[in-house]
CSV table of C-alpha atoms in Angstrom, one decimal:
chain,number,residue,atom,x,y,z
A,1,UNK,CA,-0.6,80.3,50.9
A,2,UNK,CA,-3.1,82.8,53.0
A,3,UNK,CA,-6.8,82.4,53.9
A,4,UNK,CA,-9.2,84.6,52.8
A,5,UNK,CA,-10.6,86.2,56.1
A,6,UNK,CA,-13.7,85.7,57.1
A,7,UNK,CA,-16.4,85.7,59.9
A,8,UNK,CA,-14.6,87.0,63.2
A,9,UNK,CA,-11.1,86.9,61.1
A,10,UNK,CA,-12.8,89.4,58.7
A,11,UNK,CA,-14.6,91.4,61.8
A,12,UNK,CA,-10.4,91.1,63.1
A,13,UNK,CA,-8.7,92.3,59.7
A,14,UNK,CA,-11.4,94.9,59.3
A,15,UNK,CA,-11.1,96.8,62.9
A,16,UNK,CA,-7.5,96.6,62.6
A,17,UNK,CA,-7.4,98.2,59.3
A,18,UNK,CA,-9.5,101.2,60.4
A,19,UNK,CA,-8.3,101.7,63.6
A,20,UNK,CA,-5.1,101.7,62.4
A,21,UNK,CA,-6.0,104.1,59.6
A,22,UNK,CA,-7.9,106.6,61.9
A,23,UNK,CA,-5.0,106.8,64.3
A,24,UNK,CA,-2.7,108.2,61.9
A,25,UNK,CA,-4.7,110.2,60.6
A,26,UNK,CA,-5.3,111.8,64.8
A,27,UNK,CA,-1.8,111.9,65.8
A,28,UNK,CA,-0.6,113.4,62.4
A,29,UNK,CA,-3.3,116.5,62.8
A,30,UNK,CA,-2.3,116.3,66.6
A,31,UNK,CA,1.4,116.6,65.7
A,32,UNK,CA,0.6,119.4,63.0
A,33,UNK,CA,-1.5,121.4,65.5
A,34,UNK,CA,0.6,121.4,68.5
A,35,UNK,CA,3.8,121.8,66.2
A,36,UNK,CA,2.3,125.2,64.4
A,37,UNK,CA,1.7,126.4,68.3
A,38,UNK,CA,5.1,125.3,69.1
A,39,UNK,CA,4.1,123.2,72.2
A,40,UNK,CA,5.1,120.0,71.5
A,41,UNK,CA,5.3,118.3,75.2
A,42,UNK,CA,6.1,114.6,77.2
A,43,UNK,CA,2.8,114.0,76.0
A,44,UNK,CA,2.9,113.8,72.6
A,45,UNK,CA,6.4,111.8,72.1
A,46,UNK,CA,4.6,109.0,74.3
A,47,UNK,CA,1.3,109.4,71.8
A,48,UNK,CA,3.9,109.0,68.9
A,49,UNK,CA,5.6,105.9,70.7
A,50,UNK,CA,1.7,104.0,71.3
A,51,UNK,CA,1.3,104.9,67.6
A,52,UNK,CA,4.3,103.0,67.1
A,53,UNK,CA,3.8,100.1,69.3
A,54,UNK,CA,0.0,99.9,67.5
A,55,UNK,CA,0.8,99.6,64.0
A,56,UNK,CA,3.3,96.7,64.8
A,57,UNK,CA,-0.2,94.9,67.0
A,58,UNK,CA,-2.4,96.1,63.9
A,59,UNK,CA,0.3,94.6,61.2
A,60,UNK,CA,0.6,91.0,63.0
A,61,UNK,CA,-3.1,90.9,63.5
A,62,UNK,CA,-3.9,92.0,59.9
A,63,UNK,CA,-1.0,89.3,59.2
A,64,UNK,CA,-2.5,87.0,61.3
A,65,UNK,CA,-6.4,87.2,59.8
A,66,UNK,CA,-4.5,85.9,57.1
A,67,UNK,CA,-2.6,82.9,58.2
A,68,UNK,CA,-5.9,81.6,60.1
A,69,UNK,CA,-7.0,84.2,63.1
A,70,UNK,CA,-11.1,83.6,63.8
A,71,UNK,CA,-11.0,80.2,60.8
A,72,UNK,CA,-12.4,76.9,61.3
A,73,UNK,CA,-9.6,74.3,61.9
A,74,UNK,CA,-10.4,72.8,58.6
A,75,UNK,CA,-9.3,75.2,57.1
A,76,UNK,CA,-5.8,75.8,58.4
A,77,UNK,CA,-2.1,73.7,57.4
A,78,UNK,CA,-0.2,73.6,59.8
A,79,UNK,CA,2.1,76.4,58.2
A,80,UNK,CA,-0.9,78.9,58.5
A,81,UNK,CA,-1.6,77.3,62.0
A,82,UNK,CA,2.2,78.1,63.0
A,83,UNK,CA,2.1,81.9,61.1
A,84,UNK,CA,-1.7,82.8,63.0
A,85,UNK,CA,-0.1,82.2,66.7
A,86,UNK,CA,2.8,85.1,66.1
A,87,UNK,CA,1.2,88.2,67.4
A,88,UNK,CA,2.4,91.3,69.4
A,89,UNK,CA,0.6,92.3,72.6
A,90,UNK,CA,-0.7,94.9,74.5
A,91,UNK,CA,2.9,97.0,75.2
A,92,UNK,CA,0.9,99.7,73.2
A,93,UNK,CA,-1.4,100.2,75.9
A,94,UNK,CA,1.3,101.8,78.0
A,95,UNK,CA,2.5,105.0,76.1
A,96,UNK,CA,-0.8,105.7,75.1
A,97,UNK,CA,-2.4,105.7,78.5
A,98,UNK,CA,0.8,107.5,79.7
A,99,UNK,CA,0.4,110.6,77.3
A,100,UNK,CA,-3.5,111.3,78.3
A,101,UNK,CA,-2.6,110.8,82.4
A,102,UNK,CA,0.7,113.4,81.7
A,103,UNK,CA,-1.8,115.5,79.4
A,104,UNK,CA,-4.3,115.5,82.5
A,105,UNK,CA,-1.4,116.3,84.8
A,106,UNK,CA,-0.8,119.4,82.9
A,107,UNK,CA,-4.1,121.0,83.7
A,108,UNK,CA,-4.9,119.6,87.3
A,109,UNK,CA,-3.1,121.3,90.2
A,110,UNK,CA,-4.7,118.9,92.8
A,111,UNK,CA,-2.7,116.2,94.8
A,112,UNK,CA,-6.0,113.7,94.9
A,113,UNK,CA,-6.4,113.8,91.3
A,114,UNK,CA,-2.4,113.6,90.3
A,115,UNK,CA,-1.9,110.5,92.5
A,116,UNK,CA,-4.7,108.4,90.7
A,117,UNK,CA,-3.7,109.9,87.2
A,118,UNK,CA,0.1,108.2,88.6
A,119,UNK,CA,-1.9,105.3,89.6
A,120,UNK,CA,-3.3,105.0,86.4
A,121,UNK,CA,0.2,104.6,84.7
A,122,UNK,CA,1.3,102.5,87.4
A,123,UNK,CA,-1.4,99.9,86.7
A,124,UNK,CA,-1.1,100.1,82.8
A,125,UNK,CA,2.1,99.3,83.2
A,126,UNK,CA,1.9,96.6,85.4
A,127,UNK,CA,-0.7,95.1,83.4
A,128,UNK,CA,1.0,95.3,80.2
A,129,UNK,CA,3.7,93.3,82.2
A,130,UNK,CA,1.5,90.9,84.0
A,131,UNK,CA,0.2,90.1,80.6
A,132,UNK,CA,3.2,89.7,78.3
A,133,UNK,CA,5.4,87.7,80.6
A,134,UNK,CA,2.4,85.5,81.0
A,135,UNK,CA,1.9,84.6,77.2
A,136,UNK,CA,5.9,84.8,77.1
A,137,UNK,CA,6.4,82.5,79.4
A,138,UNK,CA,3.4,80.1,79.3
A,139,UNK,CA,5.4,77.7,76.7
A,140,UNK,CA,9.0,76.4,77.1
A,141,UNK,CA,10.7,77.4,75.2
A,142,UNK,CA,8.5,80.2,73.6
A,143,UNK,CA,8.7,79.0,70.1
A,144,UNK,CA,5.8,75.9,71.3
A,145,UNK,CA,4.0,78.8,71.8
A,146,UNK,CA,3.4,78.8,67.7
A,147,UNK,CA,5.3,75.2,66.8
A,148,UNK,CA,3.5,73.1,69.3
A,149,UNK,CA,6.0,70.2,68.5
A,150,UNK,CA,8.9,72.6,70.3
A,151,UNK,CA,7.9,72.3,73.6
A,152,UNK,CA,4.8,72.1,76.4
A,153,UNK,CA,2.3,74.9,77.0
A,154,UNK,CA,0.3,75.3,80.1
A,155,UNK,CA,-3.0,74.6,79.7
A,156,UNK,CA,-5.2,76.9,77.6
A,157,UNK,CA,-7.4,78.2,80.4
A,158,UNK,CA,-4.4,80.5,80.9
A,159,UNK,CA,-4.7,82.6,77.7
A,160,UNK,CA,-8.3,82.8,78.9
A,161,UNK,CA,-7.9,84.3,82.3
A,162,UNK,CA,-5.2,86.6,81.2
A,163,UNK,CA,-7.5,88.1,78.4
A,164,UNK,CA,-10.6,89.0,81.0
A,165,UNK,CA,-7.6,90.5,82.7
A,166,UNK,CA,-6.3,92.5,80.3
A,167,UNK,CA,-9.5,93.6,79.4
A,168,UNK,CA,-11.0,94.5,82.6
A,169,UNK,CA,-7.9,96.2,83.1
A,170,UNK,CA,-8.1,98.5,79.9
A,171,UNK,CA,-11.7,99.2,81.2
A,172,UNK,CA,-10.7,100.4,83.7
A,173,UNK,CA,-8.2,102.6,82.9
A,174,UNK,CA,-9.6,104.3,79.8
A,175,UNK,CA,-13.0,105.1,82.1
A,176,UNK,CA,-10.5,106.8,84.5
A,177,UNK,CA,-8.9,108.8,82.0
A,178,UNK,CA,-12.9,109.3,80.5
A,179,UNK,CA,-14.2,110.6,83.7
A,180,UNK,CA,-11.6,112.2,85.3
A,181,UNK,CA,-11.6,115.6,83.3
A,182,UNK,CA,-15.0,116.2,84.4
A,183,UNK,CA,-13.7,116.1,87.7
A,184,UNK,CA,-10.3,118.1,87.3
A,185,UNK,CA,-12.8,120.9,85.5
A,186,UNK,CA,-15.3,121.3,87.9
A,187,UNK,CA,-13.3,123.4,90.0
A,188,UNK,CA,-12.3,125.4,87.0
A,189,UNK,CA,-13.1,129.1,86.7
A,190,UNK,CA,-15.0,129.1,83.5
A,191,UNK,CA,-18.5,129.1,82.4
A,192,UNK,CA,-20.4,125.7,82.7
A,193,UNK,CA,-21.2,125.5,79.4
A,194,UNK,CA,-17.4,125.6,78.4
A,195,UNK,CA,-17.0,123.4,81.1
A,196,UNK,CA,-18.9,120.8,79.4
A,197,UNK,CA,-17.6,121.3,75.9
A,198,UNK,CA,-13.8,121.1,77.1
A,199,UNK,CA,-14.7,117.8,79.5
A,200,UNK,CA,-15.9,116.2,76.5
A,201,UNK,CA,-13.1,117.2,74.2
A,202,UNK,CA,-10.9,116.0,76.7
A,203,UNK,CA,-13.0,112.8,77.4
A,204,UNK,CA,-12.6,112.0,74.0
A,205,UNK,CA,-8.9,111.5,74.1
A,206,UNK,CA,-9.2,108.1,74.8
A,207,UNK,CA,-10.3,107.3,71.5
């Protein structure tokens, strides 16, 4: 038995689906590209790896619009109740911010700029970490975390805090990796127009 998504479930199973969709469609015209100029780098392989990571977050979202994600309570047995609570987290943030900080690294030869684009990493990662071990560990064991009969959970306030984290974080981090190419290009010999055109191209990465 599923239920039919719909309200922020649907708004869920939808973004999923196309964000999932679009990012395949990127990285395979990335992969074709950089493959027929025979520079495949670092870069890409993490790319491929967040790709990874993302379509395993978009399949148990998708999976979980269906067993209950964004429905009314009413709505829900306690099998979909059980099946809506097993989702992957945010571990695909990691190899995707990596691969745009190494693809930055490639093209900046100043010390200021390569330390935050490490920073950048650094904090991904950490946050990634900071987040999963909290949701990991916030039941005992972790299978109260969807079988509430299992164990005890901390209180839900938790899940709460650690979400404006995460987010914040993720702001963060992709208006970094948004504004920093303007920066690493100003000093670049080339004419502003270009300038602007490869800033944005670049910019756009995070997408």
């Amino acid at each position: 038995m599923v239920v039919v998504p719909q309200g922020p479930g649907l708004t869920l199973l939808s973004v999923s689906i196309t964000f999932l969709a679009l990012s395949w469609v990127f990285v395979a015209v990335r992969f074709a590209f950089r493959y027929r100029k025979r520079c495949i780098g670092a870069d890409d392989w993490l790319m491929a790896a967040g790709l990874v990571l993302f379509t395993v977050q978009c399949v148990t979202t998708i999976e979980g619009a269906y067993n209950g994600v964004g429905a009314r309570d009413y709505r829900l047995t306690p099998e979909l109740n059980e099946g809506g609570r097993k989702l992957f987290y945010v571990t695909s943030t990691v190899p995707i911010k990596g691969s745009i900080c190494v693809m930055l690294l490639r093209i900046t030869p100043f010390t200021i700029y390569q330390r935050i684009l490490y920073g950048v990493m650094a904090f991904s990662l950490l946050s990634a970490l900071i987040v999963d071990i909290a949701f990991l560990t916030r039941c005992q064991p972790i299978s109260a975390t969807w079988d509430p009969k299992a164990g005890r959970c901390a209180n839900q306030s938790v899940v709460t805090s650690i979400s404006y984290f995460i987010s914040a974080s993720t702001i963060v981090t992709d208006w970094s990796c948004s504004i920093l190419p303007i920066f690493i290009l100003r000093h670049a010999r080339m004419p502003r127009r270009m300038k602007a055109s490869i800033g944005i191209i670049l910019a756009l990465g995070t997408v």
